[in-house]
Coordinates of C-alpha atoms in Angstrom, one line a residue:
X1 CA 19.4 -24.0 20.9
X2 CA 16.1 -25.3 21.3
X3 CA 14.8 -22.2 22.9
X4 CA 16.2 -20.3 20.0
X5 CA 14.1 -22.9 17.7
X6 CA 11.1 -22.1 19.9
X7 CA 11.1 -18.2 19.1
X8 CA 12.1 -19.3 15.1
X9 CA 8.9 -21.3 15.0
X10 CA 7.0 -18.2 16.7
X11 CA 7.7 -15.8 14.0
X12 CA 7.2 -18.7 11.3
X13 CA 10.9 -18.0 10.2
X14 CA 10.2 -21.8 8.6
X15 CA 7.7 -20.5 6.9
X16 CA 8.2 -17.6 4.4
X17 CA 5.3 -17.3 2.4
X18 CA 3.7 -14.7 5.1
X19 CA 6.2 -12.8 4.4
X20 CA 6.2 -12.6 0.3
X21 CA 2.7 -12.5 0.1
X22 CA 3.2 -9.2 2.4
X23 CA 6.2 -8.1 0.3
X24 CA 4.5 -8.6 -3.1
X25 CA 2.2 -5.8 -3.1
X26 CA 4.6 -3.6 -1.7
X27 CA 6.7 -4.1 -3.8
X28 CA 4.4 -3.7 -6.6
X29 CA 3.5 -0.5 -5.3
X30 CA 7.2 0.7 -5.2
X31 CA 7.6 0.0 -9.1
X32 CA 4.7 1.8 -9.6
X33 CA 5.4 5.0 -7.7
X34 CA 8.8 5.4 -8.5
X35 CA 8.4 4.7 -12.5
X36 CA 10.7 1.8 -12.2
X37 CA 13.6 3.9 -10.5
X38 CA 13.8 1.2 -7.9
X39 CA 17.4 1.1 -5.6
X40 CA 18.5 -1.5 -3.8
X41 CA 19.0 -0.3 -0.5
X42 CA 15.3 1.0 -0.5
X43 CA 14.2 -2.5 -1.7
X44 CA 16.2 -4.1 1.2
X45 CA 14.8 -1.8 3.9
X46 CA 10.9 -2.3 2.7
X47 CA 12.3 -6.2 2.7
X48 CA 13.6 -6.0 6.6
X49 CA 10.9 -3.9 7.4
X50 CA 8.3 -6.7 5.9
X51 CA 10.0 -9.3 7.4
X52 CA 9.5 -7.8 11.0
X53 CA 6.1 -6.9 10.8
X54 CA 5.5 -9.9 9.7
X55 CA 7.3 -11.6 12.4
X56 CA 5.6 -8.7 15.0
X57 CA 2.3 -10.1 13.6
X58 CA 3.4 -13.6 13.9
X59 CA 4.0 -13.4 18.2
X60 CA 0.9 -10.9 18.6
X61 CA -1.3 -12.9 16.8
X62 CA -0.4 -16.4 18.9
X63 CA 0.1 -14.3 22.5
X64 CA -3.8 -13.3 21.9
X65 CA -4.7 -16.7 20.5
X66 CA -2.7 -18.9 22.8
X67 CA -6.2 -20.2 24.6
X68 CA -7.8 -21.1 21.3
X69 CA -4.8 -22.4 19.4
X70 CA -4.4 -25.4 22.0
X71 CA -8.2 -26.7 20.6
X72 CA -6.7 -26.3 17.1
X73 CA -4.8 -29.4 15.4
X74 CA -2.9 -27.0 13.3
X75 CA -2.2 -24.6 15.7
X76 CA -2.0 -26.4 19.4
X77 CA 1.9 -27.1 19.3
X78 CA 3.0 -23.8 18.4
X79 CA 5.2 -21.8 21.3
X80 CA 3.2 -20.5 22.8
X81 CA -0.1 -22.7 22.9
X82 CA 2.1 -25.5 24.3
X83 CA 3.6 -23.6 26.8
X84 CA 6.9 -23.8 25.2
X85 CA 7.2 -19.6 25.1
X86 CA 5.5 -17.7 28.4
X87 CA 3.6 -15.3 26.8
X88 CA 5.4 -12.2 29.4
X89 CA 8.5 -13.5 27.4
X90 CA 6.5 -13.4 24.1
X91 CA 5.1 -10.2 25.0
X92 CA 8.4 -8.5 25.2
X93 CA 10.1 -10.0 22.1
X94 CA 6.7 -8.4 20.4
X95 CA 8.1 -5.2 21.6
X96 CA 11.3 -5.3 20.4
X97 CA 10.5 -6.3 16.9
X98 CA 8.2 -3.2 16.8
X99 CA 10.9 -0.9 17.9
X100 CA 13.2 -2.4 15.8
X101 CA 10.3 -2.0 12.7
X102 CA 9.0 1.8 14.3
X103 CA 13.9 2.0 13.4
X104 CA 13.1 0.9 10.0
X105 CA 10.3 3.0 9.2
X106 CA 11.7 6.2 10.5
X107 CA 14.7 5.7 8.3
X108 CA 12.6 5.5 5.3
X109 CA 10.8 9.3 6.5
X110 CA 8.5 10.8 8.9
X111 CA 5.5 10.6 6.8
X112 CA 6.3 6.8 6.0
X113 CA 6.8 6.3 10.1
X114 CA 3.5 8.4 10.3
X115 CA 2.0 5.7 8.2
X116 CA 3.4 3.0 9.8
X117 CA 1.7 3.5 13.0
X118 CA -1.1 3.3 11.7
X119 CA -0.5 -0.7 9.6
X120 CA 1.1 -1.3 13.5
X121 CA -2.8 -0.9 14.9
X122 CA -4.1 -2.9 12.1
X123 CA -1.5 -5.5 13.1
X124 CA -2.3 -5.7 16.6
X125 CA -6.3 -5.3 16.5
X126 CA -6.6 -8.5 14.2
X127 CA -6.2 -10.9 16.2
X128 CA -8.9 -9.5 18.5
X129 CA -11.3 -9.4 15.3
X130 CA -11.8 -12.9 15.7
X131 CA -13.6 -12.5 18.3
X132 CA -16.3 -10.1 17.5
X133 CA -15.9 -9.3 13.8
X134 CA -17.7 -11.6 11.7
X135 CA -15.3 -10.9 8.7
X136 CA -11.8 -10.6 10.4
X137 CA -10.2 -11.2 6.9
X138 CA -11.1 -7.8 6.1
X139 CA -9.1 -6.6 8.9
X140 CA -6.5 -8.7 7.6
X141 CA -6.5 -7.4 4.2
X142 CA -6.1 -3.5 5.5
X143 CA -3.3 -4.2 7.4
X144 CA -1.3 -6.6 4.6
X145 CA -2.2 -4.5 2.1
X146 CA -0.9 -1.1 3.5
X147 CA 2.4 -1.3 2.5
X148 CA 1.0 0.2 -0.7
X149 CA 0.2 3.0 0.5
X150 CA 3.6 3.4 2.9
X151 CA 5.7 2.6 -0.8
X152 CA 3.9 5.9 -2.7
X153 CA 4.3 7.9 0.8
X154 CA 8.0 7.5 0.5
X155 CA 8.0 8.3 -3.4
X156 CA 5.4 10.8 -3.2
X157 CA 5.0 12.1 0.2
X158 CA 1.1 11.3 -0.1
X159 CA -1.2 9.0 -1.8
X160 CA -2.1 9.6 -5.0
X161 CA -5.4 7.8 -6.3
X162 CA -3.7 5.2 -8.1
X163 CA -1.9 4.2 -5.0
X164 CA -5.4 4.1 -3.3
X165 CA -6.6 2.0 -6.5
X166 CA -4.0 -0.7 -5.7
X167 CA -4.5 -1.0 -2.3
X168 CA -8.3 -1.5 -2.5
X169 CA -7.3 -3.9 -5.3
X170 CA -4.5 -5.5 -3.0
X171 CA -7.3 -5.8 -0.4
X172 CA -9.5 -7.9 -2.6
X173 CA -6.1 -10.4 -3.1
X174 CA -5.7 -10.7 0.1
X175 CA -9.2 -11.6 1.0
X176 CA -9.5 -14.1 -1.2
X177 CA -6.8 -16.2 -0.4
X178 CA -7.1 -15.4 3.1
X179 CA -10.6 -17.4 2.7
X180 CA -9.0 -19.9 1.6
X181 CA -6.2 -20.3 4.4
X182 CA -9.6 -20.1 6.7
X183 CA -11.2 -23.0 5.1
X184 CA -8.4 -25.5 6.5
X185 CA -9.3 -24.4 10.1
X186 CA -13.3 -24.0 8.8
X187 CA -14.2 -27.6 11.3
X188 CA -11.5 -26.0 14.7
X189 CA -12.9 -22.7 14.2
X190 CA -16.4 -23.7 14.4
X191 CA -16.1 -25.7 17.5
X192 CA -14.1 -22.9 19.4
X193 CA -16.5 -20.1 18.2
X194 CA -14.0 -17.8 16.2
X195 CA -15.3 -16.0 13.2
X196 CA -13.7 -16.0 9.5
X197 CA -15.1 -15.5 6.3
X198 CA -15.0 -19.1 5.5
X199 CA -17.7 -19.6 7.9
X200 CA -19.1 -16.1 6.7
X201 CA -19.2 -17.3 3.4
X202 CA -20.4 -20.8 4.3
X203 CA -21.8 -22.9 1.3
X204 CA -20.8 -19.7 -1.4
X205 CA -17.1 -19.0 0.0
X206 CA -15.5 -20.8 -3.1
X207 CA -17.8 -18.1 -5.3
X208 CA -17.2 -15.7 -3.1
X209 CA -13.3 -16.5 -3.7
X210 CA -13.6 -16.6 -7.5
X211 CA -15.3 -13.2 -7.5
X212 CA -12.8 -11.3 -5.6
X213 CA -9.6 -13.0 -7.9
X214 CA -12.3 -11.6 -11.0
X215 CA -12.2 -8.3 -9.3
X216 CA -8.4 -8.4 -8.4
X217 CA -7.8 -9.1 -12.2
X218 CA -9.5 -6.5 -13.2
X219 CA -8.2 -4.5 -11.2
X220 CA -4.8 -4.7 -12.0
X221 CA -6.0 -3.6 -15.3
X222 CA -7.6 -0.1 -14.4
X223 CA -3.9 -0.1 -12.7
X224 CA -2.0 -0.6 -15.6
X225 CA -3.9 1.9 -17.4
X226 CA -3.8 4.5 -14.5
X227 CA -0.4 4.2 -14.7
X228 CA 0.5 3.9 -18.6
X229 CA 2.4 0.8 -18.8
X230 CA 3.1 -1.2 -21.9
X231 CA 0.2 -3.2 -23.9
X232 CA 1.8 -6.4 -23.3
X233 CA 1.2 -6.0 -19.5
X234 CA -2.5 -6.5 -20.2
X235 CA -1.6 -10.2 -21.7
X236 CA 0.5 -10.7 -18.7
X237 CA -2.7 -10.4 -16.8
X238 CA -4.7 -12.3 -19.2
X239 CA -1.9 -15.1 -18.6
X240 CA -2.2 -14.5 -15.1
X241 CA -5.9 -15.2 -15.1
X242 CA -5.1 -18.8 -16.4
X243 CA -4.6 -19.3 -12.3
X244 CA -8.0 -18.9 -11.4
X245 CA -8.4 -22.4 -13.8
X246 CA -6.1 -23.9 -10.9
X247 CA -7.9 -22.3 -8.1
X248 CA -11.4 -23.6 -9.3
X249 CA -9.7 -27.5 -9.8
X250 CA -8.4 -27.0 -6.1
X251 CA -12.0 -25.4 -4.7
X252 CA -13.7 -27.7 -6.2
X253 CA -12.0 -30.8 -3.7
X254 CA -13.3 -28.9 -1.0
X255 CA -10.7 -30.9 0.7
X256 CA -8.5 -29.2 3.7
X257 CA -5.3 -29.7 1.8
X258 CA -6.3 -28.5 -1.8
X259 CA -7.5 -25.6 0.1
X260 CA -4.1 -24.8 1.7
X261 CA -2.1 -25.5 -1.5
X262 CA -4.2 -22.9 -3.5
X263 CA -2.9 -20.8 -0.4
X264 CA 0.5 -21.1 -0.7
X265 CA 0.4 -20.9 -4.8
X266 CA -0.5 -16.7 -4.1
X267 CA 3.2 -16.6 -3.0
X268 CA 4.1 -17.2 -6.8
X269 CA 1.0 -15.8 -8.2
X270 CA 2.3 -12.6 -6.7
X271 CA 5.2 -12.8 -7.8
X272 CA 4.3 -12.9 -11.3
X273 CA 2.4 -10.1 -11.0
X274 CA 5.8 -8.4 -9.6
X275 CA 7.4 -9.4 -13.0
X276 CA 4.6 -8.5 -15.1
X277 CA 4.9 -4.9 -13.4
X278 CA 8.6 -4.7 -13.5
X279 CA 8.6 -5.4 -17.6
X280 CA 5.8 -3.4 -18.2
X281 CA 6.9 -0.2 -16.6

């Protein structure tokens, strides 16, 4: 039982908002390319295939990291850092959540699979951005983003350039409050030598954060419009912008665990965004 709770904690099963904030743009993207005409057992198998990756990203991400995450308060009793997990074990369950995502993916279409191989490089190379890549986040942002462009692959059997829009728009999201998840680990990260662009950013990261929401806003916008939707979508995002009120109150602490609440407030925020779409189409 405990060894079952070990390989739970691994893949952050007790923590869910990876996974939505993954799923949200995916599933904006799947409103979007199919005019609303949404089915259920589409939605489910984008929602399984999420949840893997996710939980694929989760063990590859912690087997490369194992050395640092023991110097890291948040991170040092995690499977794997503590010894817990060995990372051959680790290593293997890694390659059976891919197969069982590479499954998924192939259900949903050769091109999607095609596409899928290449969000599995992203997912593996990240970790090693750390290292060498003074802006990982980016890195980050490609690969969580590109479910976007897997959802208008299956509709569409390419990507059209409003699919393209979203994901560079998805990418600035994903940036942003990736920057912000960095900022709790700003003081570990420092002393171990890994690179984010909290550290990046340094004394501008909370501007640098505001711009890319400003640009996400906006973005969703030239979306909307690409893709005809309702007038009242646009007040949804003016509504929506009333978040980056919240955001600034939280920067503004520049306190570790305002900084991680603005975090985990994107899993709603995308949500709405999700509702805004799905009313608007």
């Amino acid at each position: 039982m405990n060894l079952m709770n070990d390989y739970l904690q691994l893949i952050r099963f007790d923590k869910p908002i990876g996974t939505f904030l993954l799923l949200w743009p995916t599933y904006w993207a799947m409103w979007l390319a199919s005019n609303g005409a949404v089915q259920i057992y589409e939605l489910s198998l984008f929602f399984f295939g999420t949840f893997i990756m996710r939980s694929a990203g989760c063990v590859i991400n912690d087997f490369f990291d194992r050395k640092i995450d023991i110097h890291i308060e948040r991170t040092k009793s995690r499977p794997l850092a503590s010894g817990r997990i060995a990372p051959s074990r680790a290593f293997i369950f890694f390659l059976i959540l891919m197969l069982i995502a590479a499954t998924i993916a192939a259900m949903l279409g050769i091109e999607v699979f095609r596409f899928a191989l290449i969000g599995a490089c992203l997912t593996i190379i990240y970790p090693l951005c750390k290292r060498f890549l003074r802006a990982p986040q980016a890195v980050l942002g490609l690969a969580f983003a590109w479910g976007v462009p897997m959802a208008y692959v299956y509709y569409h059997g390419f990507v059209p350039f409003e699919g393209w829009v979203l994901y560079l728009v998805t990418f600035f999201w994903i940036v942003a409050y990736d920057t912000a998840y960095a900022l709790v680990d700003i003081e570990d990260d420092l002393k171990v030598g890994v690179n984010s662009t909290a550290i990046l950013f340094g004394k501008y990261a909370n501007i640098t954060m505001m711009a890319l929401m400003v640009l996400f806003l906006l973005g969703l916008s030239y979306v909307g419009y690409l893709n005809e939707l309702e007038h009242f979508y646009y007040a949804l995002i003016a509504i929506a912008s009333i978040f980056l009120i919240y955001l600034q109150n939280q920067f503004a602490q520049k306190k570790r665990s305002a900084y991680f609440k603005s975090f985990k407030a994107h899993g709603y925020y995308g949500a709405f965004i999700l509702f805004s779409i799905i009313l608007a189409i």
